[in-house]
JSON list of C-alpha atoms and ligand atoms in Angstrom, two decimals:
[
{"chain": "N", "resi": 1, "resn": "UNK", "atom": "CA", "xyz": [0.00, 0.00, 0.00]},
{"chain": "N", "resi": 2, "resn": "UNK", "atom": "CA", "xyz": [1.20, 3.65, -0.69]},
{"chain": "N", "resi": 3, "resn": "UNK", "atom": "CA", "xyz": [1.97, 5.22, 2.07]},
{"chain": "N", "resi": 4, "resn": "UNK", "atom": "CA", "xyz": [0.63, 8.94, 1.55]},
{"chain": "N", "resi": 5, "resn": "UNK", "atom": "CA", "xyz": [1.78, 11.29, 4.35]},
{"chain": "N", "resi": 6, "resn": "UNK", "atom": "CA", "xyz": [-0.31, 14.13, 3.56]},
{"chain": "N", "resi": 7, "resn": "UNK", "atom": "CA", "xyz": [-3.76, 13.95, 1.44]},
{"chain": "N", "resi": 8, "resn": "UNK", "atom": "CA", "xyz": [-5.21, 16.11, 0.21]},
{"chain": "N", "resi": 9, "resn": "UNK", "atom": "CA", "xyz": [-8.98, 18.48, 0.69]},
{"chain": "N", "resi": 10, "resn": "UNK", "atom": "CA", "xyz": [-10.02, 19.13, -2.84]},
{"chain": "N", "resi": 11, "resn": "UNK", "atom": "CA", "xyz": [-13.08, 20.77, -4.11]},
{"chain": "N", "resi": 12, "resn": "UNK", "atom": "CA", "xyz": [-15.06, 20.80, -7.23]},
{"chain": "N", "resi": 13, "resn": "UNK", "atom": "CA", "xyz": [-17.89, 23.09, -6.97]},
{"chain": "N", "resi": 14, "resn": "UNK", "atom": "CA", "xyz": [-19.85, 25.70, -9.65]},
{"chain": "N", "resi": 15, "resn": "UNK", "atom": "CA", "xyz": [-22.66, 25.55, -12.18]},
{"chain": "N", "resi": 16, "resn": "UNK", "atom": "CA", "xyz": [-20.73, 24.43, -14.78]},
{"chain": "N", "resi": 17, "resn": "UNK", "atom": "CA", "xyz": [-20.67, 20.64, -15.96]},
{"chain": "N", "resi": 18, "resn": "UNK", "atom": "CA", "xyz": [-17.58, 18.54, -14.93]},
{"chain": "N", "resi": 19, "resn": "UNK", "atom": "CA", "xyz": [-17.71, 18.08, -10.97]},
{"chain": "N", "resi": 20, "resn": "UNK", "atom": "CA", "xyz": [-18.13, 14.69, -10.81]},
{"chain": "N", "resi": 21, "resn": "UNK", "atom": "CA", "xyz": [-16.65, 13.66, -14.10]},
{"chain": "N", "resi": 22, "resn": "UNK", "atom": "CA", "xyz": [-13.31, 15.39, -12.89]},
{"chain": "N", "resi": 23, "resn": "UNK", "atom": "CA", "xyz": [-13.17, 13.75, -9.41]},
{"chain": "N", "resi": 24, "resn": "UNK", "atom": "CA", "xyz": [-13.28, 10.61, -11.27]},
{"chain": "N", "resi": 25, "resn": "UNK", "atom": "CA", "xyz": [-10.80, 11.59, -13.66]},
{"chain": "N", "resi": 26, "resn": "UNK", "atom": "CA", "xyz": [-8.44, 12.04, -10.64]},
{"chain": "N", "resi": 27, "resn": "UNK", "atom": "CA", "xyz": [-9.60, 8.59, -9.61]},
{"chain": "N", "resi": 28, "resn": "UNK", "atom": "CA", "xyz": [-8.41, 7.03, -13.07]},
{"chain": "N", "resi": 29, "resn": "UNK", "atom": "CA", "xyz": [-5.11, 8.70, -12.25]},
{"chain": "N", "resi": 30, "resn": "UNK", "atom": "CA", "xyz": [-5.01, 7.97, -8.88]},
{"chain": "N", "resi": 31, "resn": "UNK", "atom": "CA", "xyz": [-5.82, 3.62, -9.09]},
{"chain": "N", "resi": 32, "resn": "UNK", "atom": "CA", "xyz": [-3.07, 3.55, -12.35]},
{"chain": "N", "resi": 33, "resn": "UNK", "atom": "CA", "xyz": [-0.36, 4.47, -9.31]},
{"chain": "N", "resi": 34, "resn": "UNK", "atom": "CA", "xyz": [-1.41, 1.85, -7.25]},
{"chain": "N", "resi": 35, "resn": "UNK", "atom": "CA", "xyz": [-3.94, 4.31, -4.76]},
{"chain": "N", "resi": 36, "resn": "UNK", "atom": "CA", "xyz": [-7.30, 2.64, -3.44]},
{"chain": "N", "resi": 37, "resn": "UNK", "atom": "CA", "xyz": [-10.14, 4.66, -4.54]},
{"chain": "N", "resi": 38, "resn": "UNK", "atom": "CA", "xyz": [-13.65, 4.47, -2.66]},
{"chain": "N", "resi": 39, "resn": "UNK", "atom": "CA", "xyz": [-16.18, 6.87, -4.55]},
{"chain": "N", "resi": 40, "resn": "UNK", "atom": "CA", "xyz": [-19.69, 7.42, -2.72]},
{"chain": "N", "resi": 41, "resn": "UNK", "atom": "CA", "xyz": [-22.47, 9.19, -4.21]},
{"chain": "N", "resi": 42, "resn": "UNK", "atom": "CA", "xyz": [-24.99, 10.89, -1.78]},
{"chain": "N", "resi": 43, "resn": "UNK", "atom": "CA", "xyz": [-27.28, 11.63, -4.67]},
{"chain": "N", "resi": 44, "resn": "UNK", "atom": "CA", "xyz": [-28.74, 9.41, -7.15]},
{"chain": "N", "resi": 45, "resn": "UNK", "atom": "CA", "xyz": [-30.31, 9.80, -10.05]},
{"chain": "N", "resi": 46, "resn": "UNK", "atom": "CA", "xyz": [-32.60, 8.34, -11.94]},
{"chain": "N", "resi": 47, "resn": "UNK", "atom": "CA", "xyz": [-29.97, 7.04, -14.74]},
{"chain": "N", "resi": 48, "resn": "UNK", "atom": "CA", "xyz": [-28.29, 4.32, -15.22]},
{"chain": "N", "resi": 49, "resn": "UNK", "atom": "CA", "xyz": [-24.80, 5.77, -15.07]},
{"chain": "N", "resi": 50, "resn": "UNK", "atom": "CA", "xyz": [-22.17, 4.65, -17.52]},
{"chain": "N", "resi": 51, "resn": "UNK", "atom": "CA", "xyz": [-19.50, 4.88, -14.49]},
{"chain": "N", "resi": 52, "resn": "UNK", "atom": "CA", "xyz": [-20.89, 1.86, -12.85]},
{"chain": "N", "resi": 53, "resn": "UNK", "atom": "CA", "xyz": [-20.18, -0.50, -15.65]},
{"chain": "N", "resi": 54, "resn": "UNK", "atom": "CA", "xyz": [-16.93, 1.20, -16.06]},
{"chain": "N", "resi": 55, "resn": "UNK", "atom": "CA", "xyz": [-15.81, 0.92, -12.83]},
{"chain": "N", "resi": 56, "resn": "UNK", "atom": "CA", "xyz": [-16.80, -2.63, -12.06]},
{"chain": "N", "resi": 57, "resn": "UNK", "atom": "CA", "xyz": [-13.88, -3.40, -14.19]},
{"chain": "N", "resi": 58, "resn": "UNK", "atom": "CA", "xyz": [-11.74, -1.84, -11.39]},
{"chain": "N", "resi": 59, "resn": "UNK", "atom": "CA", "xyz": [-12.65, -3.36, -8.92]},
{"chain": "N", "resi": 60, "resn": "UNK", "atom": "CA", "xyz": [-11.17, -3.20, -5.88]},
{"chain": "N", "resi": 61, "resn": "UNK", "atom": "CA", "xyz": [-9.08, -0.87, -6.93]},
{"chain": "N", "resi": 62, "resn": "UNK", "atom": "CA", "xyz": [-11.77, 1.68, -7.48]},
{"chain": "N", "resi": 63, "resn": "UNK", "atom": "CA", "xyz": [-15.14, 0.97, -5.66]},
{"chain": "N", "resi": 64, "resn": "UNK", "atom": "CA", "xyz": [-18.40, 3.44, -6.03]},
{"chain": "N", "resi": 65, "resn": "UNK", "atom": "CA", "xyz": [-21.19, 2.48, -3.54]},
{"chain": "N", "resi": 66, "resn": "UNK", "atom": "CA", "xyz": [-24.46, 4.87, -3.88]},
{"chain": "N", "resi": 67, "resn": "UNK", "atom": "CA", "xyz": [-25.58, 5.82, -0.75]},
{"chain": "N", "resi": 68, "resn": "UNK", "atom": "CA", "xyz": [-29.17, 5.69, 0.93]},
{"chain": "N", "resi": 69, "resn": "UNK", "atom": "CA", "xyz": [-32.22, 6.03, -0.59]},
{"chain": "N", "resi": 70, "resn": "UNK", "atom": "CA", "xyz": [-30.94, 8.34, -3.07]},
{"chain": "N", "resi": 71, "resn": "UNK", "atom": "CA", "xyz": [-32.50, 11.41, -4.55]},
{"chain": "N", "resi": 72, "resn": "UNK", "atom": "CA", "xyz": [-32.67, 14.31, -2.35]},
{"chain": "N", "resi": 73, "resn": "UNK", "atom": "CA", "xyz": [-33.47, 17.51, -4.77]},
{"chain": "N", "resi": 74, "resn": "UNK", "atom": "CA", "xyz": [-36.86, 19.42, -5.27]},
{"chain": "N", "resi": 75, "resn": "UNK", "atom": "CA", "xyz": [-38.40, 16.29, -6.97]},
{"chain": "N", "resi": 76, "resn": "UNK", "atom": "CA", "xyz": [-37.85, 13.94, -3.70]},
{"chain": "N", "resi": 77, "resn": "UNK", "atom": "CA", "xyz": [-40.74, 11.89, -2.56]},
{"chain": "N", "resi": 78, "resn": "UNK", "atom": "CA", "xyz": [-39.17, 11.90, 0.79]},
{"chain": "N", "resi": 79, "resn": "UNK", "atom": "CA", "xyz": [-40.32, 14.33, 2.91]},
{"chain": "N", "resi": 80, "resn": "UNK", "atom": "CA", "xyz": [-37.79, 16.64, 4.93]},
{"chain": "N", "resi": 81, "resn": "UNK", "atom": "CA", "xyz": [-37.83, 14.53, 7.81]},
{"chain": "N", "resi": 82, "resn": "UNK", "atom": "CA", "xyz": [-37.33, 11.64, 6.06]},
{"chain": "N", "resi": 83, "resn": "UNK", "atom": "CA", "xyz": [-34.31, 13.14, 3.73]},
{"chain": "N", "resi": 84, "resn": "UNK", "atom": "CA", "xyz": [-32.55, 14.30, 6.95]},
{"chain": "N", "resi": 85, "resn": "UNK", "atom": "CA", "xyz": [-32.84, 10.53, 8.01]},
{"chain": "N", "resi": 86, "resn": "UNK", "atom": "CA", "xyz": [-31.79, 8.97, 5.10]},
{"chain": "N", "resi": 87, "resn": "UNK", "atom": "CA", "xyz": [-28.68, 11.20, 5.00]},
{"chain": "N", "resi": 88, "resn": "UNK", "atom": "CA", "xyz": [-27.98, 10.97, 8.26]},
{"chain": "N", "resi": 89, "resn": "UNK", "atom": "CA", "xyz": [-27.58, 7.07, 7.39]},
{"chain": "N", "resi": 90, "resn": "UNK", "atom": "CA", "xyz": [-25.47, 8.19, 4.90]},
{"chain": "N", "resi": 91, "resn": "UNK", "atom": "CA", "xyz": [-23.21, 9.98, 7.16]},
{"chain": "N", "resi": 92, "resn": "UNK", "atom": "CA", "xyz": [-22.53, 7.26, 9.29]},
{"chain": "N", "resi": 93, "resn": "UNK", "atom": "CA", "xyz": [-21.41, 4.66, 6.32]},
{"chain": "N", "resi": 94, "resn": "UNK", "atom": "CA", "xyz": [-19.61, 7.21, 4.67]},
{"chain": "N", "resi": 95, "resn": "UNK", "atom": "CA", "xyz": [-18.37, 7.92, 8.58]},
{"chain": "N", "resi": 96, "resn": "UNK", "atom": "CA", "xyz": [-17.58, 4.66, 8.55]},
{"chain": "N", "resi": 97, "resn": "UNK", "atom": "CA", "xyz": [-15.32, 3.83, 5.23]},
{"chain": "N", "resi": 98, "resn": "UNK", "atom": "CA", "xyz": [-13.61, 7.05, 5.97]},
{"chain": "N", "resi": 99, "resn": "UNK", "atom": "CA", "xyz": [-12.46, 5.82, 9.60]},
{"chain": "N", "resi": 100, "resn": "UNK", "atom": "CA", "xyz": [-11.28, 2.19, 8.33]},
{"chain": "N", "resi": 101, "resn": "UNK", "atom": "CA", "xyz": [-8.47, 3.21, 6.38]},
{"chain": "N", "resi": 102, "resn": "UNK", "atom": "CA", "xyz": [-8.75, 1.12, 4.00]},
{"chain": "N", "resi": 103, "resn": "UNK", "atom": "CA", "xyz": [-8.68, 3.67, 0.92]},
{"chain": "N", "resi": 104, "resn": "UNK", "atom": "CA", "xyz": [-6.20, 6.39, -0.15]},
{"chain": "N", "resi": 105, "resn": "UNK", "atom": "CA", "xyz": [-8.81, 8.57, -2.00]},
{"chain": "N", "resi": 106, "resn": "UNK", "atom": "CA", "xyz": [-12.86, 9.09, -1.02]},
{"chain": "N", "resi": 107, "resn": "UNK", "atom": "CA", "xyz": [-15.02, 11.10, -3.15]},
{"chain": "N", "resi": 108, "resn": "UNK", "atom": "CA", "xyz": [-17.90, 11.79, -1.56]},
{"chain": "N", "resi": 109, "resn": "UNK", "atom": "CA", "xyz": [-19.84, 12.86, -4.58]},
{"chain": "N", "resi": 110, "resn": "UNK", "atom": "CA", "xyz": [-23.14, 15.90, -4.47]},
{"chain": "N", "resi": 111, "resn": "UNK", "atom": "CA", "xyz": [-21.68, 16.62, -0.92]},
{"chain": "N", "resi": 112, "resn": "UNK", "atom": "CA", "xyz": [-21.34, 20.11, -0.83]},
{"chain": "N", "resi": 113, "resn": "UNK", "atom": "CA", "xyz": [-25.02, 20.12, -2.61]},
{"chain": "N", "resi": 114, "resn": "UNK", "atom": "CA", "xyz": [-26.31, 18.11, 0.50]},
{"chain": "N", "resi": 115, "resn": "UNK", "atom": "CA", "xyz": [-24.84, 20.72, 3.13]},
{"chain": "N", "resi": 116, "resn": "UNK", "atom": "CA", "xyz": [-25.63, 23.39, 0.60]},
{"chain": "N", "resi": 117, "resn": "UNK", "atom": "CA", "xyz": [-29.95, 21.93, 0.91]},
{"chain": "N", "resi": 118, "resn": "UNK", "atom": "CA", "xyz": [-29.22, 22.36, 5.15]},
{"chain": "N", "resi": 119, "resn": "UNK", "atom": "CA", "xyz": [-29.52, 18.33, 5.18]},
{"chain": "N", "resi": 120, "resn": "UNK", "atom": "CA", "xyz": [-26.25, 17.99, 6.85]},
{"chain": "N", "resi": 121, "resn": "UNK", "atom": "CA", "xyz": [-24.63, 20.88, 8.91]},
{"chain": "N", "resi": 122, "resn": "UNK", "atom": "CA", "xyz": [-21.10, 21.66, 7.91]},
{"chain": "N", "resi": 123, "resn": "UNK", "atom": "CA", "xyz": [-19.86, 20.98, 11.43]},
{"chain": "N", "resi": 124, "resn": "UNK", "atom": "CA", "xyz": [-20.07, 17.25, 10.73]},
{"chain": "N", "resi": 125, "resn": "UNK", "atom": "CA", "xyz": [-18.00, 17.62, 7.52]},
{"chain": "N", "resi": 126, "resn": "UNK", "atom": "CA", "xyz": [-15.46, 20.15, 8.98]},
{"chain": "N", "resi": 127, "resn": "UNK", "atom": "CA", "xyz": [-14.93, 17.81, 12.09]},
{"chain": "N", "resi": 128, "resn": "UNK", "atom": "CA", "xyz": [-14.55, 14.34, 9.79]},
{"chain": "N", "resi": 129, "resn": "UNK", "atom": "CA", "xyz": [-11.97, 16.72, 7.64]},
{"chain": "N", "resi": 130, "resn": "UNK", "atom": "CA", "xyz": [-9.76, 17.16, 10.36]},
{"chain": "N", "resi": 131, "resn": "UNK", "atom": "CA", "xyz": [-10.48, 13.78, 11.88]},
{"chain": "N", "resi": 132, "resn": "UNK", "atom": "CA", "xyz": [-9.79, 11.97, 8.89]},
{"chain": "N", "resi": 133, "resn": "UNK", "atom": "CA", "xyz": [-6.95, 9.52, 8.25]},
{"chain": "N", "resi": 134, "resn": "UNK", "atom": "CA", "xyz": [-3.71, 11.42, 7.68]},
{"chain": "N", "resi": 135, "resn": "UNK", "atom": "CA", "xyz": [-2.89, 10.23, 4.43]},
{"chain": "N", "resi": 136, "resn": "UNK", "atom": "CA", "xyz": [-6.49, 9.95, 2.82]},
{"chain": "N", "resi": 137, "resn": "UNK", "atom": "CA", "xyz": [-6.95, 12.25, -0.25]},
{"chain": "N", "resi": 138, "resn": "UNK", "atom": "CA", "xyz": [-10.79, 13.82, 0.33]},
{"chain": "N", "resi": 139, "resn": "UNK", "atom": "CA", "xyz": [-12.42, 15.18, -2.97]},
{"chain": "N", "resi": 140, "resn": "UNK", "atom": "CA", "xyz": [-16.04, 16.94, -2.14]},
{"chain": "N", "resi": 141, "resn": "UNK", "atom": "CA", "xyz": [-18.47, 17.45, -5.42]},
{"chain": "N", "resi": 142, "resn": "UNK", "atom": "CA", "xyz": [-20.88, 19.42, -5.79]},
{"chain": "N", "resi": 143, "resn": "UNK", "atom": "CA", "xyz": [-22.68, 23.09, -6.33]},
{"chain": "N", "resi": 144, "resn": "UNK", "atom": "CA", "xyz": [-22.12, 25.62, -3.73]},
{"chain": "N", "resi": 145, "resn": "UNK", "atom": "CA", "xyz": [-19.34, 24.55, -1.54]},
{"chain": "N", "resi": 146, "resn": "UNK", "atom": "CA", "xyz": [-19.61, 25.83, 1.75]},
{"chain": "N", "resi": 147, "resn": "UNK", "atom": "CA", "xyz": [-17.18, 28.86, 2.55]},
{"chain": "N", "resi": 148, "resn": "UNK", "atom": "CA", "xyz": [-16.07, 26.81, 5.50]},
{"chain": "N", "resi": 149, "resn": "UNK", "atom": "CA", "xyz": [-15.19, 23.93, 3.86]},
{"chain": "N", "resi": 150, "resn": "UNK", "atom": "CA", "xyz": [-13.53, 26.03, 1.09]},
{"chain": "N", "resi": 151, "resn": "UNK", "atom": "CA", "xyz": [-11.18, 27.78, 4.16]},
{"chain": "N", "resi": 152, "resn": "UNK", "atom": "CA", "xyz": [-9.70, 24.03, 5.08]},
{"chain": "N", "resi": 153, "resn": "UNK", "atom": "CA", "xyz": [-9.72, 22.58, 1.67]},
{"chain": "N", "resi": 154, "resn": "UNK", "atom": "CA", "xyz": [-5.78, 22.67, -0.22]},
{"chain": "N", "resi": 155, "resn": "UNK", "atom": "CA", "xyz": [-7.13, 22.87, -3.88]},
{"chain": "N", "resi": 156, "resn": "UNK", "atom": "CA", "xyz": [-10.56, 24.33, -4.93]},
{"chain": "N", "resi": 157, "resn": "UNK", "atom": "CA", "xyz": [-11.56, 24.02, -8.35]},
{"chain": "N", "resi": 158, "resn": "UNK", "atom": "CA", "xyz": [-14.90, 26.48, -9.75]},
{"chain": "N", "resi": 159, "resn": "UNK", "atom": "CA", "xyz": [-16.65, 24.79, -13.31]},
{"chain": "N", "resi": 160, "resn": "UNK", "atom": "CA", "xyz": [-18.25, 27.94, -14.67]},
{"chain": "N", "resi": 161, "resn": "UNK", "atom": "CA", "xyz": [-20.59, 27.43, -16.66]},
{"chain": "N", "resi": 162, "resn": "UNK", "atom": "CA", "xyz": [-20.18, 29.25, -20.07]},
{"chain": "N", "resi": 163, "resn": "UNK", "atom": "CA", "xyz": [-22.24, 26.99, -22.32]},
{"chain": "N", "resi": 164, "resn": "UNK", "atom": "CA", "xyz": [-24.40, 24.13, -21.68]},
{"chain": "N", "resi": 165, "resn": "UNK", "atom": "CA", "xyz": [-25.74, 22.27, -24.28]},
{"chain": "N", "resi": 166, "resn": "UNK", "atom": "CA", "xyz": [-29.40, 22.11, -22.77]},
{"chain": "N", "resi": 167, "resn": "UNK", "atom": "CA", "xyz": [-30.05, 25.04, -23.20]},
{"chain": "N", "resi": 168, "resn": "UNK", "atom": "CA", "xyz": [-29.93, 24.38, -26.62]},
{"chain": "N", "resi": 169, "resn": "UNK", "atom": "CA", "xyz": [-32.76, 22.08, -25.81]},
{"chain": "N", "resi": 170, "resn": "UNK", "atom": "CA", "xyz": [-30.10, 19.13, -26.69]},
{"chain": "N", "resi": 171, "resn": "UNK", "atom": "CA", "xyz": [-31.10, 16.47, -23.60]},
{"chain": "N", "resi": 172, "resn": "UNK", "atom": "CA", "xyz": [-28.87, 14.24, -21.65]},
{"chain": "N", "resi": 173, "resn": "UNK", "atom": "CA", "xyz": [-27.32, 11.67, -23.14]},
{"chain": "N", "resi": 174, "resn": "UNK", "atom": "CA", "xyz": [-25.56, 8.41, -22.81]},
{"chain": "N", "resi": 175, "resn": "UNK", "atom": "CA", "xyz": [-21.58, 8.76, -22.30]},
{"chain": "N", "resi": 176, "resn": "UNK", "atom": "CA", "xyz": [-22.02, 12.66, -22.02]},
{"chain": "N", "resi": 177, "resn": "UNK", "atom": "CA", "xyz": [-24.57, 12.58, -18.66]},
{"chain": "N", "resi": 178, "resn": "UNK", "atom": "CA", "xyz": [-24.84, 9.57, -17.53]},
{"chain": "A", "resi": 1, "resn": "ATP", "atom": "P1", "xyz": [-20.84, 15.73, -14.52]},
{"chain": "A", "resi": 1, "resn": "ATP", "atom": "O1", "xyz": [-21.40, 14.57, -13.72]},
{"chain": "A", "resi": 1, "resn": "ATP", "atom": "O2", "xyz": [-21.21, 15.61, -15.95]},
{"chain": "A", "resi": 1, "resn": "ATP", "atom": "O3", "xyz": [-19.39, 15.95, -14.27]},
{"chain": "A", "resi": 1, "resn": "ATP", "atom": "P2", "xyz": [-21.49, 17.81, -12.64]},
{"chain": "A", "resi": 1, "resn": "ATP", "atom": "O4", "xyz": [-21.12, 16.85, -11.58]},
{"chain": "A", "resi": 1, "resn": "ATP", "atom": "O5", "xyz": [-20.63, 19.01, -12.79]},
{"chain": "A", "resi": 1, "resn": "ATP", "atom": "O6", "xyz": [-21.59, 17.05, -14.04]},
{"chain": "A", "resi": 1, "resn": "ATP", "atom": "P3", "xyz": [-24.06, 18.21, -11.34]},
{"chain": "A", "resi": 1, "resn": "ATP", "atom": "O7", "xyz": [-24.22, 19.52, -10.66]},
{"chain": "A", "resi": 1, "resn": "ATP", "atom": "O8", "xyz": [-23.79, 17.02, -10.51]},
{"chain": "A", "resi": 1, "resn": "ATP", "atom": "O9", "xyz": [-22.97, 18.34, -12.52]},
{"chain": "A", "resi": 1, "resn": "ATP", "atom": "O10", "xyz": [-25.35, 18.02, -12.25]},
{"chain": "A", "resi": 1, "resn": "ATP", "atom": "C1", "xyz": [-25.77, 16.79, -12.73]},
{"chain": "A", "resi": 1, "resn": "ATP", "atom": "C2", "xyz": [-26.18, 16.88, -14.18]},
{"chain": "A", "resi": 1, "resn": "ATP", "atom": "O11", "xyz": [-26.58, 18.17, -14.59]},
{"chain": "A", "resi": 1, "resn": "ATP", "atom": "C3", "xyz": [-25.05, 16.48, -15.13]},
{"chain": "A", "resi": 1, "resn": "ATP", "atom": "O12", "xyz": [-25.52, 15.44, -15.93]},
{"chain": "A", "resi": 1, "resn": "ATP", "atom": "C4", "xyz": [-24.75, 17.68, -15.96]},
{"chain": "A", "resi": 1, "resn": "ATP", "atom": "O13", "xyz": [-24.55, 17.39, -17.34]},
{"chain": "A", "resi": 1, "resn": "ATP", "atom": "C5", "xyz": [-25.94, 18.56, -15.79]},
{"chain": "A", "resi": 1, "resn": "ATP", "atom": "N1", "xyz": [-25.43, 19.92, -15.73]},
{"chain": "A", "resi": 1, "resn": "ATP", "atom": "C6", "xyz": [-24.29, 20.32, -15.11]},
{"chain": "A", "resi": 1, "resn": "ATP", "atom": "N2", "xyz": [-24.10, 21.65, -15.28]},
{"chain": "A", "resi": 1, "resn": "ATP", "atom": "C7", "xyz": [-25.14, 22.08, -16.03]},
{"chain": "A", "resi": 1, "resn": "ATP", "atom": "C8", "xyz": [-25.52, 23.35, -16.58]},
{"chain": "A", "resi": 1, "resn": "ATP", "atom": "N3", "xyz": [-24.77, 24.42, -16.37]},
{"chain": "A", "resi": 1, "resn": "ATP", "atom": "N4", "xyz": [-26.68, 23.41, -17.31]},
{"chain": "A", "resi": 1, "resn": "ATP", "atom": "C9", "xyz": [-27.43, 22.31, -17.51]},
{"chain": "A", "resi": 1, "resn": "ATP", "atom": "N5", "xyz": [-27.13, 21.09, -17.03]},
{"chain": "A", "resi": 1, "resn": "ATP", "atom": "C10", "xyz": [-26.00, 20.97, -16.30]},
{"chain": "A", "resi": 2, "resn": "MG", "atom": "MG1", "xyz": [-22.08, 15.94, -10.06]}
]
């Protein structure tokens, strides 16, 4: 196993397209020099996501486990009890891989979305930060990254969004979205 003295805090945050996609670049990167990659997504969406095939062919050198009961926007079933529930589930397994050192690089994907929505308090995430293995590279996804979290992180990253192709009315797509 690589023995990493310092990991990393990184960010990828902004309305532009290419959060995700680039924390899992940095994953590709990462497993081809011999790093243990755990990827967990706090949000799930409705698609079948091309990364899940792709990544099954990794395995265990890259792992992605979604978390929960998945989608927490404006179109959740759940109500806000029950989203604060089902992330605070969440939380604890993500709580939980984080704490076993067993991988060199977590992404916890959509979670600066989640803290953004007031379903997790920043608190949690700014105590696991400094609480967190040593040598575990963090990557944290998602719009609106919390100023906080921004302050402790070593490399923030902003995706501004200067042309999307929906608004061109052009819809997702297979191998572009999902
Ligand atoms: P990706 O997963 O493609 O890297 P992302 O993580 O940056 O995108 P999210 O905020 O997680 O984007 O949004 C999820 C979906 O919304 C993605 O499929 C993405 O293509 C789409 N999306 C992202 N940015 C925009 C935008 N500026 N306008 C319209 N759709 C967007
Ligand atoms: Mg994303």
């Amino acid at each position: 196993m690589n023995v990493l003295k310092n990991g990393l805090i990184i960010v990828n945050t902004g309305n532009g397209k290419g959060k995700t996609t680039a924390a899992m670049g940095q994953a590709l990167r990462a497993v081809g020099q011999g790093l243990k990659v755990l990827m967990l997504q706090f949000i799930k969406g409705t698609w079948d996501y091309g990364e899940l095939e792709s990544i099954k062919k990794l395995d265990p050198y890259f792992k992605i486990k979604p978390l929960g009961k998945g989608f927490v926007r404006a179109k959740s079933k759940l109500s806000d009890t029950e989203a604060i529930e089902n992330i605070n589930q969440s939380w604890e397994q993500a709580e939980k891989e984080i704490y076993s050192d067993t991988y060199d690089m977590v992404i916890l994907d959509e979670i600066n979305y989640v803290i953004d929505f007031g379903l997790l308090p920043v608190d949690k995430m700014l105590t696991l930060l400094k609480k967190k293995p040593k040598r575990l590279h963090i990557i944290l996804t998602g719009r609106n990254a919390h100023k906080e979290v921004i302050e402790k992180a070593d490399l923030v990253t902003e995706m501004v969004d200067i042309k999307h192709h929906y608004s061109k009315g052009i819809k997702a797509q297979k191998g572009i979205e999902f």
